[in-house]
Structure formats: structure tokens, C-alpha cells
Amino acid sequence: MSGRAAADLEESPASILQAPTAPAWVEQAARAWPELLLDHANCEKKAASTALALMFAYPQDRALALALSRVAREELRHFEQVVRAMSACGVELTRQRPGRYAQQLRGALRSADPDRKLDLLLMSALIEARSAERFALLAPRLPAPLGALYAQLMDAESRHFALYLGFARSTAPQAWRARLIELGALEAQLATTADVSLRFHSGPVAAEQ
Ligand SMILES: [Fe+2]
Ligand SMILES: [Fe+2]
């Protein structure tokens, strides 16, 4: 990870991301934001669903269940906010194929506990961190009401990042850091290398020849 030792990792969304979002993605997203809203709405739905899945998988962890219940409600409120923004902008709610990002991250998770719990928490922390980074990048580039919404969402996803990372630390006090670096390398690759379709967590779409 670009010359930075694990011990130097700070715990803010920007500092755990191993590569910043490419300026090319920001330019493409700032142009195509109406289409990106549909993927964004799906991401909020998926974030609620991931929180609920963790609650079902680890019902004995009361602190996790209560914290994630709040996260799931908050993600569904975000979904509602994005759908309202789509209505205001005349963007249809249709079925859209998800990009490679979440699917490939999920494919790297270990299947047996306790490793799986740690991996799910770290994956969620990374996705929240990338979301917060991109909301911050896009907020000043979007029309006013949407820019304000994205600034608000940046704060919420930063909180979710801290929450997931906190649970990852307490779940595996020795192992979390090394595993975060492994999953973070994959996350950075998926979020920053050339992609085939523009999505909220995609890399920039390669220019057609
Ligand atoms: Fe959200
Ligand atoms: Fe979130």
C-alpha cells in the first residue's frame, strides 16, 4: 500500500482508502448524474439490506443488532430521499444491472466464521468510506438541492464507516488491520481502474476507441 505501513493507518474514511477516486470518474459522474441516481438509490437499498443481513447472521450480538437497526432505518431514509430527488429530476426508477464493485468485493470474503463476520464488517466500512469520499467530491458539482443532499449523505456515511470499523476492531482486535489492508487493496482496484459501466462505486469508463 503505497509505502504506508499498516501502523500508520489513520481511521478516517479518506485514510483507509488505498487509492483516491480518479478525476476522470468525477468528470463522468458530474456529467451523467441523472443516470447515476438510479444506481445510487439501489446502493442505499443494498446498504439497508446488508445491515439487516448482519443482524440476522449474528443475532447474539446485541450491540451490533441495535446499532445496525438504526443504520438500516437511516439507509432506507436515504433511499427515500434519493427517490424523491429522482422524481424531482424526472429520472425513472427502472431495473439496472449492478456494477462489478460490490459483487467482486463480496466474492473475496471468507465463508466461515469468525472470519466472515470480520470480513463483512470491513467490507461495509470500505463501501461506506468510498461513498463518503464520492459524496464529498460530487456535492459541489451537482445542482443545488442535490448538492446539499450529497453533503448531508457524506456525513451519514462517514458515521457508518466509523461504526462498522469500530465493530470490526472489537470483533478481531489482532487481525482487523491486516485484513483491512488486504480487502482495501481490492476495493481500491475496483473503484479506480477502468470499468465497463459508470456506477456510483465504479472506476471511470474507458473511452471508446
Ligand atoms: Fe446511505
Ligand atoms: Fe451508509
mmCIF file of N, CA, C and O in Angstrom, residues 25-38 40 82 85-86 89 91 131 133-154 198 200:
data_model
loop_
_atom_site.group_PDB
_atom_site.id
_atom_site.type_symbol
_atom_site.label_atom_id
_atom_site.label_comp_id
_atom_site.label_asym_id
_atom_site.label_seq_id
_atom_site.Cartn_x
_atom_site.Cartn_y
_atom_site.Cartn_z
ATOM 1 N N TRP A 25 -13.375 9.824 -13.187
ATOM 2 C CA TRP A 25 -14.676 9.341 -12.708
ATOM 3 C C TRP A 25 -15.538 10.532 -12.276
ATOM 4 O O TRP A 25 -16.747 10.583 -12.564
ATOM 5 N N VAL A 26 -14.921 11.481 -11.579
ATOM 6 C CA VAL A 26 -15.682 12.637 -11.083
ATOM 7 C C VAL A 26 -16.270 13.407 -12.270
ATOM 8 O O VAL A 26 -17.444 13.812 -12.245
ATOM 9 N N GLU A 27 -15.468 13.574 -13.317
ATOM 10 C CA GLU A 27 -15.958 14.296 -14.503
ATOM 11 C C GLU A 27 -17.123 13.540 -15.149
ATOM 12 O O GLU A 27 -18.135 14.139 -15.514
ATOM 13 N N GLN A 28 -16.969 12.230 -15.290
ATOM 14 C CA GLN A 28 -18.037 11.436 -15.909
ATOM 15 C C GLN A 28 -19.300 11.461 -15.052
ATOM 16 O O GLN A 28 -20.411 11.585 -15.556
ATOM 17 N N ALA A 29 -19.128 11.342 -13.739
ATOM 18 C CA ALA A 29 -20.282 11.313 -12.837
ATOM 19 C C ALA A 29 -20.974 12.680 -12.798
ATOM 20 O O ALA A 29 -22.205 12.752 -12.718
ATOM 21 N N ALA A 30 -20.189 13.759 -12.851
ATOM 22 C CA ALA A 30 -20.774 15.100 -12.810
ATOM 23 C C ALA A 30 -21.601 15.356 -14.075
ATOM 24 O O ALA A 30 -22.572 16.120 -14.045
ATOM 25 N N ARG A 31 -21.222 14.710 -15.188
ATOM 26 C CA ARG A 31 -21.995 14.845 -16.440
ATOM 27 C C ARG A 31 -23.225 13.942 -16.436
ATOM 28 O O ARG A 31 -24.284 14.321 -16.912
ATOM 29 N N ALA A 32 -23.060 12.723 -15.889
ATOM 30 C CA ALA A 32 -24.112 11.693 -16.028
ATOM 31 C C ALA A 32 -24.906 11.514 -14.743
ATOM 32 O O ALA A 32 -25.490 10.455 -14.529
ATOM 33 N N TRP A 33 -24.956 12.537 -13.894
ATOM 34 C CA TRP A 33 -25.559 12.345 -12.574
ATOM 35 C C TRP A 33 -27.009 11.875 -12.603
ATOM 36 O O TRP A 33 -27.396 11.086 -11.729
ATOM 37 N N PRO A 34 -27.837 12.270 -13.583
ATOM 38 C CA PRO A 34 -29.218 11.737 -13.529
ATOM 39 C C PRO A 34 -29.234 10.212 -13.627
ATOM 40 O O PRO A 34 -29.988 9.546 -12.922
ATOM 41 N N GLU A 35 -28.388 9.660 -14.508
ATOM 42 C CA GLU A 35 -28.352 8.188 -14.625
ATOM 43 C C GLU A 35 -27.754 7.545 -13.392
ATOM 44 O O GLU A 35 -28.136 6.444 -12.998
ATOM 45 N N LEU A 36 -26.817 8.249 -12.786
ATOM 46 C CA LEU A 36 -26.152 7.690 -11.604
ATOM 47 C C LEU A 36 -27.094 7.632 -10.397
ATOM 48 O O LEU A 36 -26.904 6.832 -9.479
ATOM 49 N N LEU A 37 -28.128 8.486 -10.424
ATOM 50 C CA LEU A 37 -29.072 8.496 -9.295
ATOM 51 C C LEU A 37 -29.746 7.144 -9.112
ATOM 52 O O LEU A 37 -30.039 6.727 -7.993
ATOM 53 N N LEU A 38 -29.991 6.456 -10.230
ATOM 54 C CA LEU A 38 -30.651 5.154 -10.139
ATOM 55 C C LEU A 38 -29.757 4.151 -9.406
ATOM 56 O O LEU A 38 -30.209 3.424 -8.518
ATOM 57 N N HIS A 40 -27.395 4.957 -7.378
ATOM 58 C CA HIS A 40 -27.299 5.449 -6.008
ATOM 59 C C HIS A 40 -28.481 4.967 -5.166
ATOM 60 O O HIS A 40 -28.309 4.486 -4.048
ATOM 61 N N VAL A 82 -33.339 9.844 -2.119
ATOM 62 C CA VAL A 82 -32.835 9.761 -3.492
ATOM 63 C C VAL A 82 -33.993 9.569 -4.469
ATOM 64 O O VAL A 82 -34.022 10.172 -5.548
ATOM 65 N N ALA A 85 -35.530 12.803 -5.039
ATOM 66 C CA ALA A 85 -34.678 13.615 -5.928
ATOM 67 C C ALA A 85 -34.848 13.154 -7.369
ATOM 68 O O ALA A 85 -34.899 13.977 -8.292
ATOM 69 N N MET A 86 -34.971 11.845 -7.566
ATOM 70 C CA MET A 86 -35.173 11.327 -8.927
ATOM 71 C C MET A 86 -36.486 11.820 -9.500
ATOM 72 O O MET A 86 -36.558 12.206 -10.674
ATOM 73 N N CYS A 89 -36.200 15.310 -10.569
ATOM 74 C CA CYS A 89 -35.376 15.489 -11.774
ATOM 75 C C CYS A 89 -35.922 14.723 -12.961
ATOM 76 O O CYS A 89 -35.301 14.708 -14.042
ATOM 77 N N VAL A 91 -36.184 11.412 -13.313
ATOM 78 C CA VAL A 91 -35.446 10.171 -13.603
ATOM 79 C C VAL A 91 -36.318 8.978 -13.225
ATOM 80 O O VAL A 91 -36.843 8.913 -12.115
ATOM 81 N N SER A 131 -18.161 5.695 -0.334
ATOM 82 C CA SER A 131 -19.367 6.506 -0.558
ATOM 83 C C SER A 131 -19.152 7.920 -0.029
ATOM 84 O O SER A 131 -19.460 8.905 -0.720
ATOM 85 N N GLU A 133 -16.377 9.512 0.447
ATOM 86 C CA GLU A 133 -15.407 10.217 -0.407
ATOM 87 C C GLU A 133 -16.093 10.764 -1.665
ATOM 88 O O GLU A 133 -15.880 11.907 -2.062
ATOM 89 N N ARG A 134 -16.939 9.928 -2.283
ATOM 90 C CA ARG A 134 -17.554 10.343 -3.562
ATOM 91 C C ARG A 134 -18.664 11.382 -3.365
ATOM 92 O O ARG A 134 -18.825 12.278 -4.192
ATOM 93 N N PHE A 135 -19.407 11.279 -2.251
ATOM 94 C CA PHE A 135 -20.404 12.323 -1.981
ATOM 95 C C PHE A 135 -19.701 13.676 -1.833
ATOM 96 O O PHE A 135 -20.189 14.694 -2.325
ATOM 97 N N ALA A 136 -18.554 13.675 -1.152
ATOM 98 C CA ALA A 136 -17.813 14.931 -0.964
ATOM 99 C C ALA A 136 -17.326 15.478 -2.301
ATOM 100 O O ALA A 136 -17.361 16.695 -2.537
ATOM 101 N N LEU A 137 -16.880 14.589 -3.184
ATOM 102 C CA LEU A 137 -16.383 15.041 -4.487
ATOM 103 C C LEU A 137 -17.505 15.569 -5.375
ATOM 104 O O LEU A 137 -17.312 16.528 -6.133
ATOM 105 N N LEU A 138 -18.688 14.935 -5.285
ATOM 106 C CA LEU A 138 -19.778 15.304 -6.186
ATOM 107 C C LEU A 138 -20.612 16.472 -5.663
ATOM 108 O O LEU A 138 -21.184 17.216 -6.469
ATOM 109 N N ALA A 139 -20.696 16.630 -4.346
ATOM 110 C CA ALA A 139 -21.597 17.657 -3.777
ATOM 111 C C ALA A 139 -21.403 19.023 -4.425
ATOM 112 O O ALA A 139 -22.398 19.658 -4.831
ATOM 113 N N PRO A 140 -20.154 19.505 -4.582
ATOM 114 C CA PRO A 140 -20.014 20.847 -5.175
ATOM 115 C C PRO A 140 -20.262 20.889 -6.677
ATOM 116 O O PRO A 140 -20.350 21.971 -7.260
ATOM 117 N N ARG A 141 -20.420 19.723 -7.318
ATOM 118 C CA ARG A 141 -20.560 19.684 -8.773
ATOM 119 C C ARG A 141 -22.011 19.533 -9.226
ATOM 120 O O ARG A 141 -22.290 19.572 -10.418
ATOM 121 N N LEU A 142 -22.925 19.302 -8.282
ATOM 122 C CA LEU A 142 -24.304 18.985 -8.662
ATOM 123 C C LEU A 142 -25.217 20.191 -8.453
ATOM 124 O O LEU A 142 -24.894 21.103 -7.695
ATOM 125 N N PRO A 143 -26.399 20.205 -9.109
ATOM 126 C CA PRO A 143 -27.365 21.280 -8.888
ATOM 127 C C PRO A 143 -27.692 21.401 -7.397
ATOM 128 O O PRO A 143 -27.646 20.392 -6.670
ATOM 129 N N ALA A 144 -28.022 22.604 -6.963
ATOM 130 C CA ALA A 144 -28.078 22.939 -5.534
ATOM 131 C C ALA A 144 -28.811 21.939 -4.631
ATOM 132 O O ALA A 144 -28.215 21.470 -3.648
ATOM 133 N N PRO A 145 -30.069 21.561 -4.926
ATOM 134 C CA PRO A 145 -30.744 20.689 -3.947
ATOM 135 C C PRO A 145 -30.035 19.348 -3.808
ATOM 136 O O PRO A 145 -29.913 18.803 -2.706
ATOM 137 N N LEU A 146 -29.523 18.841 -4.916
ATOM 138 C CA LEU A 146 -28.838 17.556 -4.890
ATOM 139 C C LEU A 146 -27.475 17.685 -4.210
ATOM 140 O O LEU A 146 -27.043 16.789 -3.466
ATOM 141 N N GLY A 147 -26.805 18.797 -4.435
ATOM 142 C CA GLY A 147 -25.516 19.033 -3.782
ATOM 143 C C GLY A 147 -25.666 19.042 -2.270
ATOM 144 O O GLY A 147 -24.851 18.471 -1.536
ATOM 145 N N ALA A 148 -26.741 19.677 -1.803
ATOM 146 C CA ALA A 148 -26.993 19.727 -0.353
ATOM 147 C C ALA A 148 -27.280 18.333 0.183
ATOM 148 O O ALA A 148 -26.809 17.948 1.271
ATOM 149 N N LEU A 149 -28.055 17.549 -0.562
ATOM 150 C CA LEU A 149 -28.347 16.175 -0.138
ATOM 151 C C LEU A 149 -27.052 15.364 -0.066
ATOM 152 O O LEU A 149 -26.823 14.624 0.899
ATOM 153 N N TYR A 150 -26.193 15.510 -1.062
ATOM 154 C CA TYR A 150 -24.954 14.721 -1.079
ATOM 155 C C TYR A 150 -24.021 15.124 0.076
ATOM 156 O O TYR A 150 -23.326 14.276 0.634
ATOM 157 N N ALA A 151 -24.005 16.384 0.427
ATOM 158 C CA ALA A 151 -23.187 16.816 1.570
ATOM 159 C C ALA A 151 -23.717 16.187 2.858
ATOM 160 O O ALA A 151 -22.948 15.746 3.727
ATOM 161 N N GLN A 152 -25.020 16.111 2.966
ATOM 162 C CA GLN A 152 -25.646 15.503 4.146
ATOM 163 C C GLN A 152 -25.349 13.991 4.184
ATOM 164 O O GLN A 152 -25.031 13.436 5.244
ATOM 165 N N LEU A 153 -25.418 13.361 3.026
ATOM 166 C CA LEU A 153 -25.146 11.927 2.974
ATOM 167 C C LEU A 153 -23.678 11.636 3.284
ATOM 168 O O LEU A 153 -23.344 10.609 3.879
ATOM 169 N N MET A 154 -22.786 12.543 2.903
ATOM 170 C CA MET A 154 -21.369 12.348 3.219
ATOM 171 C C MET A 154 -21.176 12.224 4.735
ATOM 172 O O MET A 154 -20.438 11.357 5.209
ATOM 173 N N LEU A 198 -20.600 3.020 -15.950
ATOM 174 C CA LEU A 198 -20.479 4.028 -14.904
ATOM 175 C C LEU A 198 -21.487 3.745 -13.797
ATOM 176 O O LEU A 198 -22.688 3.677 -14.046
ATOM 177 N N PHE A 200 -22.047 4.210 -9.165
ATOM 178 C CA PHE A 200 -21.619 5.059 -8.054
ATOM 179 C C PHE A 200 -20.263 4.617 -7.491
ATOM 180 O O PHE A 200 -19.466 5.436 -7.051
#
